Amino acid sequence: MNDTTTHTAEADDRNDSLMIYVDGRIVPKDQAVVSVYDSGFMLGDGMWEGMRLYDGEWAFFDAHMDRLYDSCKAVKLEIGKTREEIRAILDETAAANGMTGDAHCRLMVTRGRKAKPFQHPSLSKWGPTIVAIIEHSVPAKALAKGLRLASVPQVRGLPHSQDPKFNSHSKLNCIIACLQAEEAGADEGLMLDPHGFVNTTNACNFFIVRKGEVWTSTGDYCMNGVTRANVVKVCREAGIPVFEKNFSLYEAYSADEAFLTGTFGAQTPVAEIDGRTIGDGSRPVTQRIRELYKDLVARTVADQKAAR
Ligand SMILES: Cc1ncc(COP(=O)(O)O)c(C=O)c1O
């Protein structure tokens, strides 16, 4: 397996002895466990959010909560807590770990513990299960050289099978794509939509830059990424032409620049797609978007602080 993936962070020994929130208690990592009957463990029946802590604030908290609550509503998963109660859980867990920044949270909400090891949601009698893992996290410097993508046979699903907008515990579609990319010697899989247009990668959203224009997929088959939406927003604010449109591998291979977006890495450059080098490596538009995004994070965090 590769040691550099989209979510590779610099090594940090403090992550060996984290305090983790599990269902109302903040406990040492080696005691942070859920039941083998848990709906999330047994069936992937749960939703999660990845969020980052900047200067004591969970950046874009409202957008993350919108996605989490919408997803849970769609599958009738009662979170049983308000957004402010969720924020308090995250704040208390971060405080227990002495964190105010450079931290990444995986908040997980599952349908809870089941009475029997079978699928029916009514068997999930004791729920939800809520877990928050917050790690010390600085994206690895090695990511700056750019990732290698391979287009993979595994495609994004149609919304009437399992809507790809669900940030569900069940990520098998993406994991199969990632395995296929590994087999092709790449770091991450570039996934197409059911019509053959370039859609997204197995763990991040995907953008290309052509002649000063920024293109990403229509959004119909990918995760409705918070970072994706923010990149579109900062481009619009700065007058950088940005389009959500269909395009194929043909245009991706000959792009001047390409990058991935996600909460962890913000904007991660792509060096290569299917063995074709992308651009000349100078990446001026990606660099500009990175600066604009950093500024948006700082502004948003300041607004969030002021609103507390
Ligand atoms: C498949 C997929 N695409 C994209 C993203 C990036 O989303 P965000 O920008 O909200 O972190 C994620 C992260 O959850 C994901 O799982």
Coordinates of C-alpha atoms in Angstrom, one line a residue, residues 7-308:
H7 CA -5.2 12.0 4.1
T8 CA -1.5 11.5 5.0
A9 CA -0.6 13.7 8.0
E10 CA 2.8 14.4 9.5
A11 CA 3.6 11.8 12.2
D12 CA 2.5 12.9 15.7
D13 CA 3.1 10.6 18.7
R14 CA 0.4 12.5 20.7
N15 CA -2.2 10.6 18.6
D16 CA -1.2 7.4 20.4
S17 CA -2.8 8.7 23.6
L18 CA -5.8 10.6 22.5
M19 CA -9.0 11.2 24.5
I20 CA -12.0 10.1 22.5
Y21 CA -15.7 10.9 22.9
V22 CA -17.9 7.8 23.0
D23 CA -21.6 8.1 23.8
G24 CA -21.4 10.7 26.6
R25 CA -18.0 9.9 28.0
I26 CA -14.5 11.1 27.0
V27 CA -12.2 8.1 27.5
P28 CA -8.6 7.2 26.6
K29 CA -8.1 5.8 23.1
D30 CA -7.6 2.2 24.2
Q31 CA -10.9 2.3 26.1
A32 CA -12.9 3.9 23.2
V33 CA -15.0 1.0 21.9
V34 CA -18.5 0.3 20.6
S35 CA -20.5 -2.9 20.6
V36 CA -20.0 -5.6 18.0
Y37 CA -23.8 -5.2 17.6
D38 CA -23.4 -1.5 16.6
S39 CA -25.3 -0.6 13.4
G40 CA -22.3 1.2 12.1
F41 CA -19.9 -1.7 12.7
M42 CA -22.3 -4.4 11.5
L43 CA -23.9 -2.7 8.4
G44 CA -22.3 0.7 7.8
D45 CA -25.5 2.2 8.9
G46 CA -24.3 5.6 10.1
M47 CA -23.2 9.1 8.9
W48 CA -20.0 11.0 9.6
E49 CA -18.4 14.4 9.2
G50 CA -14.8 15.4 8.9
M51 CA -14.1 18.8 10.4
R52 CA -11.0 20.9 11.2
L53 CA -10.2 23.1 14.1
Y54 CA -8.7 26.5 13.4
D55 CA -8.1 28.9 16.3
G56 CA -10.6 27.1 18.6
E57 CA -13.4 27.0 16.0
W58 CA -14.7 24.2 13.8
A59 CA -14.5 25.7 10.4
F60 CA -17.7 25.8 8.4
F61 CA -19.5 24.1 11.3
D62 CA -23.0 25.1 10.0
A63 CA -22.3 23.6 6.5
H64 CA -21.1 20.4 8.1
M65 CA -24.1 20.2 10.4
D66 CA -26.5 20.9 7.5
R67 CA -25.1 17.9 5.6
L68 CA -25.1 15.7 8.7
Y69 CA -28.7 16.5 9.7
D70 CA -30.0 16.3 6.1
S71 CA -28.3 12.9 5.6
C72 CA -29.6 11.6 8.9
K73 CA -33.1 12.9 8.2
A74 CA -33.1 11.1 4.8
V75 CA -32.5 7.7 6.5
K76 CA -34.6 8.4 9.6
L77 CA -31.6 8.4 11.9
E78 CA -32.4 10.5 15.0
I79 CA -29.3 12.3 16.2
G80 CA -31.2 13.2 19.4
K81 CA -29.0 16.2 20.0
T82 CA -29.0 19.8 18.9
R83 CA -26.2 21.3 16.8
E84 CA -25.1 23.3 19.8
E85 CA -24.9 20.0 21.8
I86 CA -22.8 18.5 19.1
R87 CA -20.5 21.5 19.1
A88 CA -20.2 21.2 22.9
I89 CA -19.1 17.5 22.5
L90 CA -16.5 18.5 19.9
D91 CA -15.2 21.5 22.1
E92 CA -15.0 19.3 25.2
T93 CA -13.2 16.6 23.4
A94 CA -10.7 19.1 21.8
A95 CA -10.2 20.6 25.3
A96 CA -9.5 17.2 26.8
N97 CA -6.7 16.8 24.2
G98 CA -5.4 20.4 24.7
M99 CA -6.2 21.3 21.1
T100 CA -7.0 24.7 19.6
G101 CA -5.8 24.1 16.0
D102 CA -4.1 21.7 13.6
A103 CA -6.7 19.1 14.6
H104 CA -9.1 17.0 12.5
C105 CA -12.3 15.5 13.8
R106 CA -14.2 12.5 12.6
L107 CA -17.7 12.7 14.1
M108 CA -19.7 9.6 13.7
V109 CA -23.4 9.0 14.3
T110 CA -24.8 5.5 13.8
R111 CA -28.2 4.0 14.3
G112 CA -26.9 2.4 17.5
R113 CA -26.7 -1.0 19.1
K114 CA -28.9 -3.8 17.6
A115 CA -30.8 -6.4 19.4
K116 CA -30.0 -9.1 16.8
P117 CA -27.2 -9.3 14.1
F118 CA -29.6 -8.6 11.2
Q119 CA -30.3 -5.7 8.9
H120 CA -33.7 -4.3 9.8
P121 CA -33.4 -0.8 11.3
S122 CA -36.0 -1.6 13.9
L123 CA -33.5 -4.0 15.5
S124 CA -31.3 -0.9 16.3
K125 CA -32.9 -0.5 19.7
W126 CA -30.3 1.5 21.6
G127 CA -29.1 4.5 19.7
P128 CA -27.7 6.5 18.2
T129 CA -24.1 5.8 18.9
I130 CA -22.1 9.0 18.8
V131 CA -18.3 9.0 18.6
A132 CA -15.8 11.9 18.0
I133 CA -12.2 11.1 17.2
I134 CA -10.1 14.2 17.1
E135 CA -6.5 13.8 16.0
H136 CA -3.5 16.2 16.0
S137 CA -3.3 16.7 12.2
V138 CA -1.1 18.6 9.8
P139 CA -1.3 17.5 6.2
A140 CA 2.0 15.9 5.1
K141 CA 4.4 18.2 3.3
A142 CA 4.9 15.4 0.7
L143 CA 1.3 16.2 -0.6
A144 CA 2.6 19.5 -2.1
K145 CA 4.4 17.6 -4.8
G146 CA 1.0 16.3 -6.1
L147 CA -0.8 13.0 -6.1
R148 CA -1.0 10.4 -8.8
L149 CA -4.5 9.5 -9.9
A150 CA -5.7 6.5 -11.9
S151 CA -9.1 6.4 -13.6
V152 CA -10.9 3.4 -12.3
P153 CA -13.6 1.0 -13.5
Q154 CA -15.7 1.6 -10.3
V155 CA -18.2 4.4 -11.1
R156 CA -20.2 6.8 -8.9
G157 CA -23.8 5.5 -8.3
L158 CA -27.1 7.0 -9.4
P159 CA -29.0 8.7 -6.6
H160 CA -31.7 6.0 -6.6
S161 CA -29.2 3.2 -5.7
Q162 CA -27.2 4.8 -2.8
D163 CA -27.1 8.5 -3.3
P164 CA -23.4 9.5 -3.4
K165 CA -24.3 12.6 -1.3
F166 CA -24.6 10.3 1.8
N167 CA -21.4 10.6 3.8
S168 CA -22.3 7.2 5.2
H169 CA -20.2 4.8 7.1
S170 CA -20.6 2.4 4.2
K171 CA -17.9 3.6 1.8
L172 CA -17.4 0.4 -0.1
N173 CA -18.0 2.0 -3.5
C174 CA -15.1 4.4 -2.8
I175 CA -12.9 1.7 -1.2
I176 CA -13.2 -0.5 -4.3
A177 CA -12.2 2.5 -6.4
C178 CA -9.2 3.2 -4.1
L179 CA -8.1 -0.5 -4.3
Q180 CA -8.3 -0.3 -8.1
A181 CA -6.2 2.8 -8.1
E182 CA -3.6 1.1 -5.8
E183 CA -3.5 -1.8 -8.3
A184 CA -2.8 0.7 -11.0
G185 CA 0.1 2.1 -9.0
A186 CA -1.7 5.4 -8.2
D187 CA -2.5 7.2 -4.9
E188 CA -6.2 7.8 -5.4
G189 CA -8.9 6.7 -7.9
L190 CA -10.5 9.1 -10.3
M191 CA -14.1 8.0 -10.6
L192 CA -16.4 8.6 -13.6
D193 CA -20.1 9.1 -13.5
P194 CA -22.5 6.6 -15.2
H195 CA -22.2 8.5 -18.5
G196 CA -18.4 8.3 -18.5
F197 CA -17.7 12.0 -17.5
V198 CA -15.1 12.7 -14.9
N199 CA -16.8 13.0 -11.5
T200 CA -14.7 12.9 -8.4
T201 CA -12.1 10.8 -6.6
N202 CA -12.7 8.1 -4.0
A203 CA -12.1 10.5 -1.1
C204 CA -12.1 14.1 -2.4
N205 CA -13.8 16.3 -5.0
F206 CA -11.9 16.9 -8.2
F207 CA -11.1 20.2 -10.2
I208 CA -9.2 21.0 -13.3
V209 CA -7.9 24.3 -14.6
R210 CA -7.8 25.0 -18.4
K211 CA -6.8 28.3 -19.8
G212 CA -7.5 30.1 -16.6
E213 CA -10.9 28.5 -16.1
V214 CA -11.7 26.3 -13.2
W215 CA -13.9 23.2 -13.9
T216 CA -15.5 20.7 -11.7
S217 CA -18.2 18.1 -12.3
T218 CA -21.9 19.0 -12.3
G219 CA -22.1 17.7 -8.7
D220 CA -24.8 15.2 -9.6
Y221 CA -22.8 12.1 -8.6
C222 CA -20.3 13.3 -6.1
M223 CA -20.2 14.1 -2.4
N224 CA -21.5 17.6 -1.9
G225 CA -18.2 18.6 -0.4
V226 CA -18.0 21.6 1.9
T227 CA -14.6 22.4 0.5
R228 CA -15.9 22.0 -3.1
A229 CA -18.6 24.6 -2.4
N230 CA -16.2 26.9 -0.8
V231 CA -13.7 26.7 -3.8
V232 CA -16.6 27.6 -6.1
K233 CA -17.5 30.4 -3.8
V234 CA -14.0 32.0 -3.5
C235 CA -13.5 31.7 -7.3
R236 CA -16.8 33.6 -7.9
E237 CA -15.9 36.2 -5.3
A238 CA -12.4 36.7 -6.9
G239 CA -13.7 36.8 -10.5
I240 CA -12.0 33.5 -11.5
P241 CA -14.2 31.8 -14.1
V242 CA -15.6 28.6 -12.5
F243 CA -17.9 26.0 -14.1
E244 CA -19.7 23.0 -12.8
K245 CA -20.0 21.0 -16.0
N246 CA -19.5 17.7 -17.7
F247 CA -16.0 16.9 -19.0
S248 CA -14.1 13.8 -19.9
L249 CA -10.7 12.3 -19.3
Y250 CA -9.7 13.9 -22.6
E251 CA -9.9 17.4 -21.0
A252 CA -8.5 16.2 -17.7
Y253 CA -5.3 14.7 -19.2
S254 CA -4.5 18.0 -21.0
A255 CA -5.5 20.3 -18.1
D256 CA -3.0 23.0 -17.1
E257 CA -3.6 22.1 -13.4
A258 CA -5.7 19.7 -11.4
F259 CA -6.4 19.5 -7.7
L260 CA -8.5 17.7 -5.2
T261 CA -10.6 19.3 -2.5
G262 CA -11.5 18.1 1.0
T263 CA -11.6 19.3 4.6
F264 CA -8.3 17.6 5.5
G265 CA -6.1 18.8 2.7
A266 CA -8.0 21.9 1.5
Q267 CA -6.6 21.9 -2.1
T268 CA -4.2 19.1 -2.9
P269 CA -2.4 19.3 -6.3
V270 CA -2.6 16.4 -8.8
A271 CA 0.7 15.6 -10.5
E272 CA -0.4 12.8 -12.8
I273 CA -3.5 11.1 -14.2
D274 CA -3.1 7.7 -15.8
G275 CA 0.6 8.3 -16.3
R276 CA 0.1 11.7 -18.0
T277 CA 1.9 14.6 -16.3
I278 CA -0.6 17.4 -15.6
G279 CA 0.7 20.9 -16.6
D280 CA 4.2 22.1 -16.1
G281 CA 4.0 21.9 -12.3
S282 CA 3.8 25.7 -11.7
R283 CA 0.1 25.6 -10.7
P284 CA -0.6 29.4 -10.3
V285 CA -4.4 29.1 -10.2
T286 CA -4.3 26.3 -7.6
Q287 CA -1.9 28.4 -5.5
R288 CA -4.2 31.5 -5.8
I289 CA -7.2 29.4 -4.8
R290 CA -5.3 28.0 -1.8
E291 CA -4.6 31.6 -0.6
L292 CA -8.3 32.6 -1.2
Y293 CA -9.5 29.6 0.7
K294 CA -7.1 30.3 3.6
D295 CA -8.5 33.8 3.8
L296 CA -12.1 32.4 3.7
V297 CA -11.3 30.0 6.6
A298 CA -9.8 32.9 8.6
R299 CA -12.9 35.2 7.9
T300 CA -15.3 32.4 8.7
V301 CA -13.6 31.4 11.9
A302 CA -13.6 35.1 13.0
D303 CA -17.3 35.4 12.3
Q304 CA -18.0 32.1 14.1
K305 CA -16.1 33.4 17.2
A306 CA -17.9 36.7 17.1
A307 CA -21.3 34.9 16.9
R308 CA -20.6 32.7 20.1

